[in-house]
Coordinates of C-alpha atoms and ligand atoms in Angstrom, one line a residue:
X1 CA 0.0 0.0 0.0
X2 CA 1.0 3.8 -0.7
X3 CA 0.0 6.8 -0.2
X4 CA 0.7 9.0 -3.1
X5 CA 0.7 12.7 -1.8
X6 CA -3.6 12.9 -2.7
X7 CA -3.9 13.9 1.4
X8 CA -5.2 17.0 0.0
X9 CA -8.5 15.6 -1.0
X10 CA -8.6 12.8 2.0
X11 CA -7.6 10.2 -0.8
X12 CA -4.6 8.8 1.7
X13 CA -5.0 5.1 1.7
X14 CA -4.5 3.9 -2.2
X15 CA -2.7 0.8 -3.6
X16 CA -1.3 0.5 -6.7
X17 CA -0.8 -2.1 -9.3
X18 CA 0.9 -2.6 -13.3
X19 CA -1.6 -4.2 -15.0
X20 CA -1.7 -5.2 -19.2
X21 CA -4.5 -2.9 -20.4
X22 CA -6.6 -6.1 -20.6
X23 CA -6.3 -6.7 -16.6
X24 CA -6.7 -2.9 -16.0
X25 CA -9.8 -2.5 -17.9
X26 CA -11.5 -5.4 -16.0
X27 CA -9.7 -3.6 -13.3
X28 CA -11.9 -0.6 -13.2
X29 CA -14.9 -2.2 -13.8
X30 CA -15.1 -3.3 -10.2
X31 CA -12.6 -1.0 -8.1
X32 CA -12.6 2.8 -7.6
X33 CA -9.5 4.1 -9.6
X34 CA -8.1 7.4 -8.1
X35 CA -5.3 7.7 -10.8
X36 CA -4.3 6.0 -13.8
X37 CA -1.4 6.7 -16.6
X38 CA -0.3 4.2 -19.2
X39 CA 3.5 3.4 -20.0
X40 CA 3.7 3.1 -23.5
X41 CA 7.6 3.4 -23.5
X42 CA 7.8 -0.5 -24.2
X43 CA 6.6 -2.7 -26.7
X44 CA 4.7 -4.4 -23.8
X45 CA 1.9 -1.2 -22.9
X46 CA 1.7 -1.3 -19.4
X47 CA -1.3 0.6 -17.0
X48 CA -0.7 1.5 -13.8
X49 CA -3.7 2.1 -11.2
X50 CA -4.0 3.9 -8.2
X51 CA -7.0 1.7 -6.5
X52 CA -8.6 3.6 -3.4
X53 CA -8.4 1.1 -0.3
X54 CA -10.4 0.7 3.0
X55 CA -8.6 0.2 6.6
X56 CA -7.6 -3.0 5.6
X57 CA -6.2 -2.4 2.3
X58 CA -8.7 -3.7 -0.1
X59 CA -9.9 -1.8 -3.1
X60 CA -12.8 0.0 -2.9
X61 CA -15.9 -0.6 -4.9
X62 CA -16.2 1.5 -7.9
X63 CA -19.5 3.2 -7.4
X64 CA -18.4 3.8 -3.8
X65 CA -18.4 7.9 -3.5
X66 CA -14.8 9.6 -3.9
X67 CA -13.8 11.5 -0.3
X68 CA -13.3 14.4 -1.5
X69 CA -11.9 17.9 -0.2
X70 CA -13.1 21.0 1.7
X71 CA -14.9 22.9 -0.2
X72 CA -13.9 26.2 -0.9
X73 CA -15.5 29.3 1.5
X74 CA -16.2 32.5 -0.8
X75 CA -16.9 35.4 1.7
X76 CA -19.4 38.0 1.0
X77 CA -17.0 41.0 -0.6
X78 CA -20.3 43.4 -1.8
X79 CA -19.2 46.3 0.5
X80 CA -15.5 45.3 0.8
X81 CA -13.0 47.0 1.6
X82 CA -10.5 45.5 -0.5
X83 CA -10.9 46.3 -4.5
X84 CA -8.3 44.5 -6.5
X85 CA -8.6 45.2 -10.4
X86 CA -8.2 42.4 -12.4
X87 CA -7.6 42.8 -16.6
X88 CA -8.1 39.5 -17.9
X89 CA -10.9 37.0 -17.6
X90 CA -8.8 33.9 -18.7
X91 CA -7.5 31.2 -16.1
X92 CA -5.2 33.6 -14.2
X93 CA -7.7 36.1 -13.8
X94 CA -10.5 33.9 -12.8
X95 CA -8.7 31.9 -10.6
X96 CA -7.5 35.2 -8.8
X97 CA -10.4 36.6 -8.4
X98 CA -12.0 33.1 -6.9
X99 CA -9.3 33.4 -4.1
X100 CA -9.5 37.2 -3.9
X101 CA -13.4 36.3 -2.6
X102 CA -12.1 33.5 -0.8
X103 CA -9.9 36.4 1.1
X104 CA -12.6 38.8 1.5
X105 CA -11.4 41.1 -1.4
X106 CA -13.6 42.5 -4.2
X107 CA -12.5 41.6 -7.5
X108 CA -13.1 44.2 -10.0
X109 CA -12.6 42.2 -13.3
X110 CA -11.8 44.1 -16.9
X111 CA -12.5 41.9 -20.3
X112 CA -12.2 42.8 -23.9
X113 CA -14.1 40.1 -24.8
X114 CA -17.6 38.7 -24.0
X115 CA -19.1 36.5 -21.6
X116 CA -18.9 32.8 -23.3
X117 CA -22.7 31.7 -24.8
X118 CA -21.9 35.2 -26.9
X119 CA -18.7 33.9 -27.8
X120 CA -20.0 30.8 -28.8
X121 CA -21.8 32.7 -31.3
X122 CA -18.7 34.2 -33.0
X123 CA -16.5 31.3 -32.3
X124 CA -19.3 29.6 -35.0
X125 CA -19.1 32.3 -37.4
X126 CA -15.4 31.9 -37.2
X127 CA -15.4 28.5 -38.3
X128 CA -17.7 28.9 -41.2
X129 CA -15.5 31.6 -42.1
X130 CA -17.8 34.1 -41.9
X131 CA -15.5 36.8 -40.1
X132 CA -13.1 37.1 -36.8
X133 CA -14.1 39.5 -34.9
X134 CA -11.2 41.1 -33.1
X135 CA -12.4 41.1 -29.7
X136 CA -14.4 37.4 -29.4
X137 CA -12.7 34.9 -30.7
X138 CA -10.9 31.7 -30.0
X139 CA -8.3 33.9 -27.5
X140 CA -10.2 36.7 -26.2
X141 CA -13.5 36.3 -24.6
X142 CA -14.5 34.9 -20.9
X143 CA -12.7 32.2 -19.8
X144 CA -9.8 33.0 -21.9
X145 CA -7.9 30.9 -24.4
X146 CA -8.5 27.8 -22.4
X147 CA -12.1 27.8 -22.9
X148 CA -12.6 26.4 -26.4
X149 CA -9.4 24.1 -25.9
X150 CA -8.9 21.0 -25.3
X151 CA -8.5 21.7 -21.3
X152 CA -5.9 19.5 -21.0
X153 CA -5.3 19.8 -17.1
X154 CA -1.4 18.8 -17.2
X155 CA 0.6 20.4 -14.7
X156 CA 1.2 18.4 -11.3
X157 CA 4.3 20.6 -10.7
X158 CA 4.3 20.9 -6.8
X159 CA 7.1 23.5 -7.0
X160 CA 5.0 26.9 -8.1
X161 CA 2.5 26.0 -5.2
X162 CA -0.8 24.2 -4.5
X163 CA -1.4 22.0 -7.8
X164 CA -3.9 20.1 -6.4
X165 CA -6.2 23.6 -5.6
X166 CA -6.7 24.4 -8.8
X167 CA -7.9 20.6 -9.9
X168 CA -10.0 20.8 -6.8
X169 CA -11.1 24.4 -7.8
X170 CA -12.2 23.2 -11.2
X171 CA -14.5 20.3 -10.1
X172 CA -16.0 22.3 -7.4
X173 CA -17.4 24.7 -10.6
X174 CA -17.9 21.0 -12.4
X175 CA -15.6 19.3 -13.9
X176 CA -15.2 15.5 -13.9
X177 CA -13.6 13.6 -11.2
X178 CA -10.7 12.9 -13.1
X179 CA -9.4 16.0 -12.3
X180 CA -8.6 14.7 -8.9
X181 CA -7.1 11.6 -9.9
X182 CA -5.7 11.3 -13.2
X183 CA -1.8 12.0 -14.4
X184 CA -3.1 13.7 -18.0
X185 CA -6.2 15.2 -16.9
X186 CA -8.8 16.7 -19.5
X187 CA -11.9 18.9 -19.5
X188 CA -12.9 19.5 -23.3
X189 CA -14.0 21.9 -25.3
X190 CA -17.8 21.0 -25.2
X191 CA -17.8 20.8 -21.3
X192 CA -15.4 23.9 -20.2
X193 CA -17.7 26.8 -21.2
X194 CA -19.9 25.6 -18.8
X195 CA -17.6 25.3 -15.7
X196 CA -16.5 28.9 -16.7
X197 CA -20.1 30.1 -16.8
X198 CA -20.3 28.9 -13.0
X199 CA -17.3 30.5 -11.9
X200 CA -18.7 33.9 -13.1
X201 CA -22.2 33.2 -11.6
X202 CA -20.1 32.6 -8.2
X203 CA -18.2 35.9 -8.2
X204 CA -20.9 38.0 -9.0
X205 CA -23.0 36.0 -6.6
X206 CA -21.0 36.4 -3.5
X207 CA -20.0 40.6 -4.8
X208 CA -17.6 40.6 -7.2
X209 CA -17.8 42.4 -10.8
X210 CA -16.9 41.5 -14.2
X211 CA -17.2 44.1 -16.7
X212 CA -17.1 42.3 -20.7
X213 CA -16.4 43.8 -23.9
X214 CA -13.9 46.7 -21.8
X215 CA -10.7 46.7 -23.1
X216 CA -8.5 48.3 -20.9
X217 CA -6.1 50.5 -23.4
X218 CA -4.1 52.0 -20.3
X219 CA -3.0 51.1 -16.5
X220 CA -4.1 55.0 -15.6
X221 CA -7.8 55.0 -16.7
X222 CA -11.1 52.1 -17.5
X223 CA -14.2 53.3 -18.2
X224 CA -13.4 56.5 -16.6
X225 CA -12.2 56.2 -13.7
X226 CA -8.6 56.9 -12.8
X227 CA -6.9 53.6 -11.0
X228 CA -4.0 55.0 -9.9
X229 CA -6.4 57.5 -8.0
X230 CA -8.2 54.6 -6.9
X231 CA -4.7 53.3 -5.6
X232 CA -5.9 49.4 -5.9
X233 CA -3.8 46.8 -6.5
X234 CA -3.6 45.6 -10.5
X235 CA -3.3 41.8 -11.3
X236 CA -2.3 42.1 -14.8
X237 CA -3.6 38.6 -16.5
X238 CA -3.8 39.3 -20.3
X239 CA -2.7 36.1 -21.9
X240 CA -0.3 36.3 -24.7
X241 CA -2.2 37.4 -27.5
X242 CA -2.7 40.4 -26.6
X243 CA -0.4 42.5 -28.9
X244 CA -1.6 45.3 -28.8
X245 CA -1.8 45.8 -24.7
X246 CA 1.6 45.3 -24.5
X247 CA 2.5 48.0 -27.1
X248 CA 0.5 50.0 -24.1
X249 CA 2.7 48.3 -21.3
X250 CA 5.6 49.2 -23.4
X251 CA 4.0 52.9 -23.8
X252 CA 3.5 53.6 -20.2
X253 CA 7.0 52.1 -19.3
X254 CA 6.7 48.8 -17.8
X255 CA 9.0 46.4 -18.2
X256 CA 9.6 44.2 -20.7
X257 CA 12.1 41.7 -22.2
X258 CA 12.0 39.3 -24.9
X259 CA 11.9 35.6 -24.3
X260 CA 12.5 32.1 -25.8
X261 CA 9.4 31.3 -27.6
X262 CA 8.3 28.4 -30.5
X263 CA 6.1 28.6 -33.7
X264 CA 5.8 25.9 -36.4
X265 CA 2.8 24.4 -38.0
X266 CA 0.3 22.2 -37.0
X267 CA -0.1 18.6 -38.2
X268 CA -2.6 16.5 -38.5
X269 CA -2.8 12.1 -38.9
X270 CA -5.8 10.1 -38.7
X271 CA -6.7 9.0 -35.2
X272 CA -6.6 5.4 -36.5
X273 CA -3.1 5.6 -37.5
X274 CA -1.8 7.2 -34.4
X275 CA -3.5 4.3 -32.2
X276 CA -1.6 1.6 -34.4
X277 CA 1.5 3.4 -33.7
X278 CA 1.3 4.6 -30.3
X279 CA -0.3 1.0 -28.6
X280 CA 1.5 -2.0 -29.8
X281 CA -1.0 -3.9 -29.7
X282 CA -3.1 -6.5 -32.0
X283 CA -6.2 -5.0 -32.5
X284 CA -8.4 -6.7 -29.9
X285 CA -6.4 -5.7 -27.3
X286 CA -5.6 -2.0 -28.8
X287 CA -9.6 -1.7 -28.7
X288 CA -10.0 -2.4 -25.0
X289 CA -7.1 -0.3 -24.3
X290 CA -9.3 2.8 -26.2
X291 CA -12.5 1.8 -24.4
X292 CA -10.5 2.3 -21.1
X293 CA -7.9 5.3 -21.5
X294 CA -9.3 6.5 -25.0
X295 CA -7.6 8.0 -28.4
X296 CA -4.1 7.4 -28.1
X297 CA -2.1 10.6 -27.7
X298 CA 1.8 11.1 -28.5
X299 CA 4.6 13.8 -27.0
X300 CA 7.9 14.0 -30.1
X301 CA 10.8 15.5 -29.0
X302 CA 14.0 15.8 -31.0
X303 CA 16.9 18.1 -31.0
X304 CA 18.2 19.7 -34.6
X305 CA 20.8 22.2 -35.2
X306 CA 20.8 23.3 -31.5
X307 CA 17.3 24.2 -31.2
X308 CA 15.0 21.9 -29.7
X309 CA 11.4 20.9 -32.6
X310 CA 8.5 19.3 -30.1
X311 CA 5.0 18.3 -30.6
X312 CA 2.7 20.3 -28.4
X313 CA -0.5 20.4 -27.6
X314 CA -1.6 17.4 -28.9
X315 CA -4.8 17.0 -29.3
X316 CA -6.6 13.3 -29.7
X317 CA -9.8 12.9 -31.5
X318 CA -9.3 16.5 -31.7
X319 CA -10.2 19.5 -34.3
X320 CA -7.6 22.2 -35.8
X321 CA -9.0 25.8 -35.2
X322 CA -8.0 28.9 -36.5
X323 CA -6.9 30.9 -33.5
X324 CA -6.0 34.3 -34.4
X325 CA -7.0 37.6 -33.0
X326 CA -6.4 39.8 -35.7
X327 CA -7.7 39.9 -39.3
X328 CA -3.9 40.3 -40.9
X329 CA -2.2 37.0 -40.2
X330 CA -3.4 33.1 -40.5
X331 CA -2.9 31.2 -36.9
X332 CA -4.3 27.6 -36.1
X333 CA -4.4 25.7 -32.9
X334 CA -5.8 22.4 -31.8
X335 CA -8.9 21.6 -29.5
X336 CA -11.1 18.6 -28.7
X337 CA -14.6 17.6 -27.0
X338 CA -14.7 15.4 -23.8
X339 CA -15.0 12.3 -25.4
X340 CA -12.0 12.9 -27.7
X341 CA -13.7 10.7 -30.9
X342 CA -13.2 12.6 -33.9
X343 CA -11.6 10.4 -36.5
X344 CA -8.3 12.9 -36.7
X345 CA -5.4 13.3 -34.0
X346 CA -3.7 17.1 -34.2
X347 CA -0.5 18.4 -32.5
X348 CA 1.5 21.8 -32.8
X349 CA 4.7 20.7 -34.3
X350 CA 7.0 23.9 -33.4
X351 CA 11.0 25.0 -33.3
X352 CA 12.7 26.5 -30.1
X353 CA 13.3 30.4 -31.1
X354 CA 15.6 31.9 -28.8
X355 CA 15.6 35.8 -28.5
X356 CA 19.0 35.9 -29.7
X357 CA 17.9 34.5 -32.7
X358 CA 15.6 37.6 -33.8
X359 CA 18.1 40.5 -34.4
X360 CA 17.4 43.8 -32.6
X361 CA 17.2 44.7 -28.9
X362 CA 13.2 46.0 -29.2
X363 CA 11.8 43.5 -26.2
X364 CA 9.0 43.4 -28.4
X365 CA 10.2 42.0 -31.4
X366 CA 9.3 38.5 -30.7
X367 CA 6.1 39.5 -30.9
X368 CA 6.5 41.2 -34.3
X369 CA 8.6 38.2 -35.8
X370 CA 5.3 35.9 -34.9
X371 CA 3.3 38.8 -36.6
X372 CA 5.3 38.3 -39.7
X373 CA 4.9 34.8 -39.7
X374 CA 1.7 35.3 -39.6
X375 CA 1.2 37.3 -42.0
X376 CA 3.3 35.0 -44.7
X377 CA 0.8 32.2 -43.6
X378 CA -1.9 34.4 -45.0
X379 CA -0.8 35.4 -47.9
X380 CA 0.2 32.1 -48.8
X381 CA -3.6 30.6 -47.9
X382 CA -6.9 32.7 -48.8
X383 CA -8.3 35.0 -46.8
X384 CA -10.0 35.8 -44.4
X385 CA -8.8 31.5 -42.6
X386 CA -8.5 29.0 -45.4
X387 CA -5.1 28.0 -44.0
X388 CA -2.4 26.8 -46.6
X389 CA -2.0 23.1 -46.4
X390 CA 1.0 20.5 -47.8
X391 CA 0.9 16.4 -47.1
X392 CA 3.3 16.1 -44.4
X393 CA 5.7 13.6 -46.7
X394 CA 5.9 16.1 -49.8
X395 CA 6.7 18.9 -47.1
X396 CA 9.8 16.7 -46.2
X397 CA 10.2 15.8 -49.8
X398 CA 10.4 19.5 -51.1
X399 CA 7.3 18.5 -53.6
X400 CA 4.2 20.0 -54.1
X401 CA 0.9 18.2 -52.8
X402 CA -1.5 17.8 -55.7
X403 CA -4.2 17.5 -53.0
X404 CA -5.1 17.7 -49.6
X405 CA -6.6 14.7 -47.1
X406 CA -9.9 15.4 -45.8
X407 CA -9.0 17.9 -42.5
X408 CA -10.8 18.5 -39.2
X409 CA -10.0 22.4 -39.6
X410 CA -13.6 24.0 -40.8
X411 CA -12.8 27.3 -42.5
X412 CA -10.6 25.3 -45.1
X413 CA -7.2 24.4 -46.2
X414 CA -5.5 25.3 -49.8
X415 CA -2.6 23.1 -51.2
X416 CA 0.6 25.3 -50.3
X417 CA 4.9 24.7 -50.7
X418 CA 5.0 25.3 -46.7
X419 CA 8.6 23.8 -47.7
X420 CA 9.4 26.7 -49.9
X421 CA 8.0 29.7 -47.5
X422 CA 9.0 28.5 -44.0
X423 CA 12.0 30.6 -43.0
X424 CA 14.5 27.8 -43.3
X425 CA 15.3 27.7 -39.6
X426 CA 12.0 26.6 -39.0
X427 CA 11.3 24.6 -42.0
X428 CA 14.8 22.7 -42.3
X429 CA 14.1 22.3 -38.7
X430 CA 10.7 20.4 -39.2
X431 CA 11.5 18.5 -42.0
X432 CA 14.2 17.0 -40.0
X433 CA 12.2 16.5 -37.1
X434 CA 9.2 14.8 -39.0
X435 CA 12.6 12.2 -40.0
X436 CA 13.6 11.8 -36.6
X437 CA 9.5 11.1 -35.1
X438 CA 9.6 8.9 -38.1
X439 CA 12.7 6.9 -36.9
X440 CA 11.3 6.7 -33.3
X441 CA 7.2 5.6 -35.2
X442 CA 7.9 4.3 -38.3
X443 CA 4.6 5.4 -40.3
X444 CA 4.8 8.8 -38.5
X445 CA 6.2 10.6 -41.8
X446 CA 3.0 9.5 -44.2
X447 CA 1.3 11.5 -46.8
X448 CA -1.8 10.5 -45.0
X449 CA -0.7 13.3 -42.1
X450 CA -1.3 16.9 -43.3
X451 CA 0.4 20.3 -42.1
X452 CA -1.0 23.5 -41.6
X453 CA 0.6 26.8 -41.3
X454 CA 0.7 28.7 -39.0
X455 CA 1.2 27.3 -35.4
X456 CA 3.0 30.8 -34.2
X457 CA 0.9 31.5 -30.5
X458 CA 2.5 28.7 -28.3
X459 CA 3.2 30.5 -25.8
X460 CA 4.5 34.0 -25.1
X461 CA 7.5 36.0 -26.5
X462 CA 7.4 38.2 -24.4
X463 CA 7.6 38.5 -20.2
X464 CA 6.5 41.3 -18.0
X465 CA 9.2 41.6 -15.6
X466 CA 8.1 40.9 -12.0
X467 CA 10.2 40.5 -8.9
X468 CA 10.5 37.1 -7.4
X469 CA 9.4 37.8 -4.1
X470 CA 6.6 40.3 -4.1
X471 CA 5.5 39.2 -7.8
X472 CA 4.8 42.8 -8.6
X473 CA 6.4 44.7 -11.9
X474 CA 9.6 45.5 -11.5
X475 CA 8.7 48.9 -12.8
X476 CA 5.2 49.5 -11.6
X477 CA 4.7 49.1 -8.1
X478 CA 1.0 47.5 -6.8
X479 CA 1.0 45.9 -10.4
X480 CA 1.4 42.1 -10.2
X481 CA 1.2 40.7 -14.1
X482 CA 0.7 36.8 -13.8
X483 CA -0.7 34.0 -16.5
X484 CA 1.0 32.9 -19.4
X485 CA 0.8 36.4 -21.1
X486 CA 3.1 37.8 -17.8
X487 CA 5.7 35.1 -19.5
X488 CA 5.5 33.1 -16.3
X489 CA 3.3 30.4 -16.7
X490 CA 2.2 28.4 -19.8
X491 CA -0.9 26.3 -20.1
X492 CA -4.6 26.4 -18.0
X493 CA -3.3 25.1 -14.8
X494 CA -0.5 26.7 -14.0
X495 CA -1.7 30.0 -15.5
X496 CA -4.6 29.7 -12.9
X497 CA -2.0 28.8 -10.0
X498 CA -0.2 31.6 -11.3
X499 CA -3.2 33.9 -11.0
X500 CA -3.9 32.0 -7.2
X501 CA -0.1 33.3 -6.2
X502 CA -0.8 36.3 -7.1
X503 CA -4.0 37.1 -5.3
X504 CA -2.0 35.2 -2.0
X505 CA 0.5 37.7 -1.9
X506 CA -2.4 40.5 -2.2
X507 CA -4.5 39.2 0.6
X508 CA -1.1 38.8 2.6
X509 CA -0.5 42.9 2.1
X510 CA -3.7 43.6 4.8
Ligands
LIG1 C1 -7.2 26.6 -29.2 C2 -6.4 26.5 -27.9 C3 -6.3 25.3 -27.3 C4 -5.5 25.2 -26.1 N1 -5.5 24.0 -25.4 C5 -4.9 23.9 -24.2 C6 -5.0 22.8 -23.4 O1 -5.6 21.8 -23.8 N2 -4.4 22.7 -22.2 C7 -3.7 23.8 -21.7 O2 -3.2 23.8 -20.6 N3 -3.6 25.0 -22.4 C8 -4.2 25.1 -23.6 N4 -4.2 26.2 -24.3 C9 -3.4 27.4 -23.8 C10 -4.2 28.0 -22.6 O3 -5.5 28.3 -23.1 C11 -3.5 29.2 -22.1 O4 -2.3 28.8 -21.6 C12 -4.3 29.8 -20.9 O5 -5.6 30.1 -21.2 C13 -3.6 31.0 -20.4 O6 -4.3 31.6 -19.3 P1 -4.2 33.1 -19.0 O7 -5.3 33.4 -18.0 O8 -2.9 33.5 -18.6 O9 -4.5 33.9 -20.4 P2 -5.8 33.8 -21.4 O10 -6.5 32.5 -21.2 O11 -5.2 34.1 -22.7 O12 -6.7 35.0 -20.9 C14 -6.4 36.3 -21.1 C15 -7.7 37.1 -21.1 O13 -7.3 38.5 -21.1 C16 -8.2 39.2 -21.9 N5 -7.5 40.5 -22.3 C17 -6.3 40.6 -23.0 N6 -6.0 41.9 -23.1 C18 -7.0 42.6 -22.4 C19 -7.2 44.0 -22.2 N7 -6.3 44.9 -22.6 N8 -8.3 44.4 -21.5 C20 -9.2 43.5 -21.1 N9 -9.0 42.1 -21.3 C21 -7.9 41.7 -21.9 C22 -8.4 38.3 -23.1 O14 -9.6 38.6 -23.8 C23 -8.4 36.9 -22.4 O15 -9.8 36.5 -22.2 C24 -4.9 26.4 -25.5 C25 -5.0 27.6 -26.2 C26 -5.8 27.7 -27.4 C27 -5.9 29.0 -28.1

């Protein structure tokens, strides 16, 4: 028997066992599972289950409830004392604002876009490529950039702080009990805009405000009224895709440097294929192995020419979406529903940039080499999102693709030499590294995978300089810029642990 550090949520008496994914699926038909993660390093897939026990060590029945953890206590914070301003309504700035209640501090929350069944409604007209509008799209809009993801819940990093919180946090507002238990967590795309809708019910609830469609366009002044007259604290939670706010950071003199960043494209196999190559198995076995752990999923790492060309964000039974802000540039990113089952598999192939590598000393000219990029991508596809398209093994080849494979991504794809308009350090790059994933899964490199261009917003090329300790701008005192856009955090989880930390050390000021 172990315990296995899920105290937090009373889960302290587990055992676990390596089972073949046979043994594990009969497994969890009978015993309450608190965590499960498959090896698929050897030929021989392994599963290995965390089993709840009793007293005595056996496993638990698997309808008996899960213990689960105190609830979170929001105070009342209508006539507060405490205002905090919060710009931002994605992870960060949710999750702050939910412990700013917890703390008996008003959040006072500031988002460009709009609250998320409106969103829905431009997200749709996105993808049948009837317009972007700047403001509501797949980035900006409540909830953030997670929302319409695929809410994979990854990070179990116990060194930025309380990890378990934020899975906790989200399955208090709704999400599925495998929050608390599993190593590769996921929400989905059909489920998350729901979980957000609650959180925003419960802030305004218990006094807090959230004002949508308010873009804040400088630090001084929203709507009006003067914040550094109001002297409040500012939890700065943007996300990184907002350009244009930190041209106005740069404007009003906070601090900012460049950092390391990666853009590539994104490609897409059919889910079939990936499941051959990812489970070794013959197919009986490989089909139990779905039922229980679903779609297989893949992480490619390879090194070339000193920069480092990943997969990321791969998405399983997943959808590509086009996931720009702005009408002058062609961006794509992946997403899928809860249950992960549409017939493609998409992942964001992308090279390391260093900020060395982009000549200048502007700390915002990562941010206009992604715009570039960007830009190429749609000139080379067809406006407003048909994103240009080559077969993944003619990209490696140097050849043109005479035509496309049927695509997940809606708006539309349009045959394109990618090969030929990829600055070489990132296409030379990625055809190598489609070689080396090949090597590692022979059938990786096929004609049956597709690539689309441009996967440029993986996370943020720029950082707003904070100072260890008190977390606030280095520049701007009482200004505390957090979330992945603050160049801290990267991803939904610890974006919201980032945005927790920050509202701690607020409600430690008193
Ligand atoms: C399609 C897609 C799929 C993804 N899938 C995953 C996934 O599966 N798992 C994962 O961990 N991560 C995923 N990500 C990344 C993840 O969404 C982000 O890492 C996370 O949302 C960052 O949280 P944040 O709160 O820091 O910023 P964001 O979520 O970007 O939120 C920032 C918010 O600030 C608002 N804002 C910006 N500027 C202003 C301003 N001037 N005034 C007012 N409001 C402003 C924006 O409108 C936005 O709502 C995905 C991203 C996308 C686009």
């Amino acid at each position: 028997m172990v315990s296995d550090g899920l105290g937090a949520s009373g889960l302290v008496d587990t055992i676990q066992y390596i089972l073949s994914p046979r043994e594990a699926y009969a497994a969890e038909q009978q015993w309450r599972v608190v965590k499960r993660s498959v090896d698929a390093r050897q030929r021989e897939l392994k599963v290995h289950l965390t089993v709840l026990t009793d007293e005595q060590g056996h496993p638990i029945a698997k309808d008996a409830p899960i213990p689960l953890y105190a609830p979170p206590v929001f105070q009342d914070v209508h006539d507060a004392k405490r205002q905090v301003v919060i710009i931002g309504a994605g992870p960060a700035g949710l999750f702050a604002a939910l412990t700013l209640i917890e703390h008996g501090i008003k959040p006072i929350i500031y988002e460009r876009g709009k609250e998320v069944s409106e969103r829905k409604k431009d997200i749709a007209l996105l993808n049948r490529n009837e317009g972007l509008n700047p403001e509501s799209n797949y980035c900006f809009g409540e909830g953030g950039a997670g929302t319409f993801s695929d809410g994979k819940l990854f990070s179990r990093s116990k060194k930025r702080g309380n990890m378990q919180r934020v899975m906790e946090l989200f399955h208090y507002f709704g999400a599925p009990d495998t929050v608390l238990y599993e190593a590769h967590a996921h929400i989905g795309s059909d489920k998350l805009p729901s979980i957000i809708k609650r959180m925003r019910e419960c802030i305004l609830e218990h006094g807090g405000e959230i004002h949508f469609e308010t873009c804040v366009t400088s630090l001084k002044e929203v709507r009006g009224e003067r914040l550094e007259v109001r002297g409040t604290p500012i939890i700065l939670a943007i996300g990184h895709s907002a350009h244009d706010t930190y041209r106005m950071l740069a404007a009003e003199g906070v601090k900012l440097e460049t950092k390391g960043f990666a853009m590539g494209v994104r490609a897409e196999h059919p889910q079939a294929l990936i499941n051959k190559l990812m489970y070794h198995l013959d197919k009986g076995e490989r089909d139990q192995l779905i039922k229980l752990v679903g779609n297989a999923s893949y992480s490619l790492v390879t090194q070339v020419e000193g920069r480092g060309v990943y997969s990321f964000c791969m998405c399983p039974g997943g959808h590509i979406v086009p996931a720009g802000s702005t009408a002058d540039g062609c961006v794509v990113n992946g997403m899928s529903a809860s249950h992960r089952n549409s017939p493609y598999a998409n992942s964001g192939m992308v090279v390391q940039i260093n900020p060395e590598d982009i000549p200048g000393d502007d700390p915002l000219r990562g941010l206009e080499y992604q715009e570039e990029l960007e830009r190429l991508a749609l000139t080379h596809g067809k406006a407003p999102n048909i994103a240009p398209a080559q077969r993944m093994k003619d990209f490696v080849d140097g050849k043109a693709s005479k035509d496309l494979p049927a695509c997940s991504y809606l708006p539309g794809i349009v045959p394109s030499r990618l090969d030929q308009w990829l600055p070489a350090h990132i296409g030379k790059r990625l055809q190598q590294g489609f070689r080396d994933f090949d090597r590692k899964y022979p059938g990786f490199l096929t004609n049956e995978a597709v690539i689309l261009g441009v996967e440029s917003r993986s996370s943020s090329a720029v950082r707003i300089i904070r100072d260890q300790e008190t977390l606030q701008s280095i520049s701007t005192p009482g200004l505390y810029p957090c979330g992945e856009g603050a160049g801290y955090a990267g991803g939904i989880t610890s974006s919201a642990l980032d945005g927790i930390n920050a509202a701690l050390k607020i409600a430690a000021l008193a």
